[in-house]
C-alpha atoms as one frame of an Amber mdcrd trajectory, in Angstrom:
protein
   9.585 -34.151  43.836   9.733 -36.619  46.750   8.000 -34.096  49.058   5.128
 -33.459  46.656   1.754 -35.082  47.214   0.558 -37.749  44.749  -2.058 -35.308
  43.420   0.519 -32.625  42.624   2.794 -35.185  40.964  -0.106 -36.384  38.818
  -1.041 -32.794  37.992   2.510 -32.008  36.863   2.504 -35.186  34.780  -0.776
 -34.169  33.126   0.550 -30.703  32.248   3.763 -32.135  30.784   1.716 -34.656
  28.805  -0.528 -31.863  27.507   2.517 -29.830  26.440   3.965 -32.816  24.558
   0.645 -33.531  22.832   0.222 -29.873  21.845   3.752 -29.806  20.425   3.469
 -33.089  18.514   0.061 -32.282  17.034   1.562 -29.497  14.903   3.497 -32.035
  12.835   0.541 -34.377  12.188  -1.680 -34.185   9.079  -4.845 -32.276  10.020
  -6.976 -32.773   6.911  -9.732 -30.166   6.642  -8.989 -29.059  10.216  -5.921
 -27.149   9.021  -6.473 -25.514   5.627  -3.446 -25.399   3.354  -1.868 -22.013
   3.954   1.438 -20.479   4.886   1.967 -20.582   8.634   3.058 -17.345  10.357
   5.979 -19.245  11.930   7.784 -22.499  11.231   6.248 -25.736  12.501   8.976
 -26.157  15.141   8.307 -22.588  16.265   4.565 -23.179  16.430   5.197 -26.428
  18.276   7.235 -24.564  20.884   4.533 -21.906  21.262   1.896 -24.597  21.790
   4.017 -26.372  24.388   4.729 -23.151  26.282   1.033 -22.221  26.201   0.144
 -25.588  27.699   2.782 -25.310  30.411   2.201 -21.677  31.383  -1.438 -20.816
  30.602  -3.139 -24.176  31.073  -0.769 -25.183  33.850  -1.249 -21.903  35.701
  -5.037 -21.741  35.435  -5.360 -25.413  36.277  -3.204 -24.988  39.371  -5.392
 -22.104  40.540  -8.445 -24.284  40.010  -6.793 -27.135  41.884  -6.171 -24.954
  44.942  -9.648 -23.390  44.864 -11.358 -26.763  44.475  -9.730 -27.904  47.722
 -11.046 -24.771  49.472 -14.530 -25.741  48.279 -14.167 -29.256  49.664 -13.939
 -30.998  46.300 -11.896 -34.180  46.124  -8.204 -34.019  45.284  -6.893 -35.380
  41.976  -5.799 -38.616  43.652  -8.122 -39.250  46.585  -7.588 -42.632  48.230
 -11.288 -42.965  49.070 -12.076 -43.624  45.404 -11.442 -46.934  43.672  -9.904
 -47.271  40.219 -13.323 -48.396  39.026 -14.771 -45.030  40.054 -11.707 -43.149
  38.838 -11.122 -44.852  35.467 -13.596 -47.585  34.474 -16.918 -45.850  35.100
 -15.821 -42.608  33.369 -14.590 -44.676  30.417 -17.983 -46.371  30.106 -19.809
 -43.031  30.379 -17.469 -41.522  27.788 -17.941 -44.396  25.357 -21.727 -44.191
  25.741 -21.589 -40.413  25.199 -19.487 -40.889  22.066 -22.031 -43.363  20.679
 -24.795 -40.864  21.452 -22.861 -38.205  19.531 -22.658 -40.448  16.460 -26.398
 -41.144  16.389 -27.314 -37.548  17.303 -25.132 -36.166  14.496 -26.633 -38.623
  12.005 -30.120 -37.329  12.884 -29.453 -33.638  13.484 -27.270 -33.180  10.388
 -30.379 -33.790   8.283 -31.822 -30.496   9.530 -29.081 -28.318   8.002 -27.117
 -28.215   4.753 -23.625 -28.516   6.279 -23.775 -32.303   6.541 -22.260 -34.460
   9.313 -19.642 -32.810  11.503 -16.064 -33.419  10.246 -13.318 -35.222  12.172
  -9.530 -34.894  12.135  -7.633 -37.743  10.456  -5.853 -40.442  12.436  -3.467
 -40.185  14.329  -4.170 -36.463  14.842  -7.633 -37.431  16.090  -6.138 -39.570
  18.871  -3.656 -36.893  19.914  -6.405 -34.248  19.863  -8.658 -36.482  21.975
  -6.000 -36.874  24.642  -5.137 -33.167  24.571  -8.805 -32.169  24.846  -9.408
 -34.608  27.685  -6.689 -32.901  29.695  -6.637 -29.306  28.443 -10.328 -28.544
  28.006 -11.217 -30.168  31.312  -8.484 -28.140  33.025  -9.996 -24.911  31.728
 -13.739 -25.561  31.763 -14.070 -27.821  34.795 -11.051 -27.541  37.109 -10.552
 -23.782  36.648 -13.872 -22.354  35.437 -16.141 -24.201  37.869 -13.786 -23.996
  40.843 -13.062 -20.295  40.359 -16.616 -19.077  39.874 -18.134 -21.310  42.561
 -15.435 -20.060  44.947 -15.970 -16.430  43.919 -19.766 -16.469  44.119 -20.521
 -18.971  46.880 -17.388 -18.831  49.035 -16.507 -15.127  48.784 -19.612 -13.143
  47.817 -22.258 -15.299  49.522 -20.050 -16.219  52.515 -19.992 -20.004  51.925
 -23.726 -20.294  51.260 -25.732 -22.068  48.547 -22.710 -23.885  47.163 -24.731
 -26.695  45.587 -27.066 -24.294  43.770 -24.190 -22.119  42.617 -22.255 -25.175
  41.463 -24.964 -26.237  39.019 -25.552 -22.705  37.757 -21.822 -22.395  37.070
 -21.750 -25.905  35.566 -24.433 -24.883  33.048 -22.539 -21.676  32.237 -19.356
 -23.720  31.817 -21.188 -26.070  29.454 -22.477 -23.121  27.429 -19.021 -21.518
  27.255 -17.508 -24.852  26.248 -20.088 -25.341  23.510 -19.816 -21.806  22.140
 -16.043 -22.149  22.162 -16.362 -24.796  19.437 -18.239 -22.508  17.051 -15.159
 -20.644  15.680 -13.552 -23.924  14.576 -16.820 -24.833  12.882 -16.752 -21.548
  11.014 -13.212 -22.257   9.791 -14.133 -25.738   8.613 -17.194 -24.453   6.772
 -15.420 -21.419   5.327 -17.790 -18.959   6.988 -16.917 -15.370   7.823 -19.485
 -14.616  10.525 -21.638 -16.410  13.065 -24.733 -15.214  11.198 -23.810 -17.507
   8.311 -23.951 -20.643  10.483 -27.282 -22.502  10.187 -29.232 -22.321  13.444
 -29.696 -26.104  13.416 -25.919 -26.561  13.322 -25.428 -24.182  16.271 -28.097
 -26.108  18.166 -26.300 -29.386  17.422 -22.940 -28.023  18.573 -24.474 -26.676
  21.795 -26.377 -29.913  22.466 -23.468 -32.301  21.950 -20.923 -30.242  23.835
 -23.427 -29.362  26.538 -24.203 -33.020  27.228 -20.586 -34.003  27.779 -19.968
 -30.855  29.842 -22.730 -31.661  32.319 -21.553 -35.268  32.684 -18.024 -33.987
  33.230 -19.176 -31.439  35.829 -21.119 -34.085  37.765 -18.159 -36.468  37.837
 -15.760 -33.655  38.670 -17.638 -32.831  41.841 -18.617 -36.372  42.820 -15.175
 -37.900  42.280 -12.138 -35.898  41.115 -10.490 -34.403  38.038  -9.340 -37.658
  36.443 -12.974 -38.755  36.074 -14.155 -35.914  33.776 -10.848 -36.077  31.892
 -11.542 -39.765  31.268 -15.115 -39.118  30.140 -13.914 -36.464  27.703 -11.088
 -38.608  26.335 -13.135 -41.754  25.719 -16.071 -39.883  24.209 -13.654 -38.210
  21.778 -12.028 -41.548  20.970 -15.410 -42.931  19.912 -16.642 -39.693  18.324
 -13.507 -38.448  16.562 -11.152 -41.429  16.259 -13.470 -44.364  15.580 -16.217
 -42.376  13.811 -13.572 -40.510  11.842 -12.152 -43.760  10.445 -15.537 -45.197
   9.435
């Protein structure tokens, strides 16, 4: 470990933290997020599966993204040229503001469909889920997704040309994939069997809210480094899921 760079040490710490969060979350009350039903395996077994998934799948894809992002000239996870204000404080403020926007947007947009306001997991599962999402979802949708496809299209196919244009095209696609990835959980919560049963206004709300945070995260990912979008995601979820969920 002593020969590893600070960025790699931080990355390993993030993956271990994600694995612990994924394992612990299984034992927390989930409310409507986990309907009462018989689990296919025991909770300890499911906890182990979640931890291994975090370590192997998320850790592996994130590491690929980490290496590719350096090829593209993006900043490392711990770049000394950035201050802690840029790395932690500013993303926290952006995340908090985004979370407040979510609350007001949901209050308005939920009036246009019959499903009502979006549900939230109970505390403390909401806090654990916020931390896990801040690390895990940003690993997949920003560190891996953006780095891989920008590298593939701009660096490999286009021979290192048009990187800025490709970055924002991929960032929008990442935001769309991130937003659409939340639809299945919405179907479970609403007891729906197909996407066709989801009100269009609800789909639009899910895409809007998740798209907004994705674009902020992509901007901060490129301008600073990975800890910035992870911070934005975490603090927005704290306001949106933890605080709003307890009101």
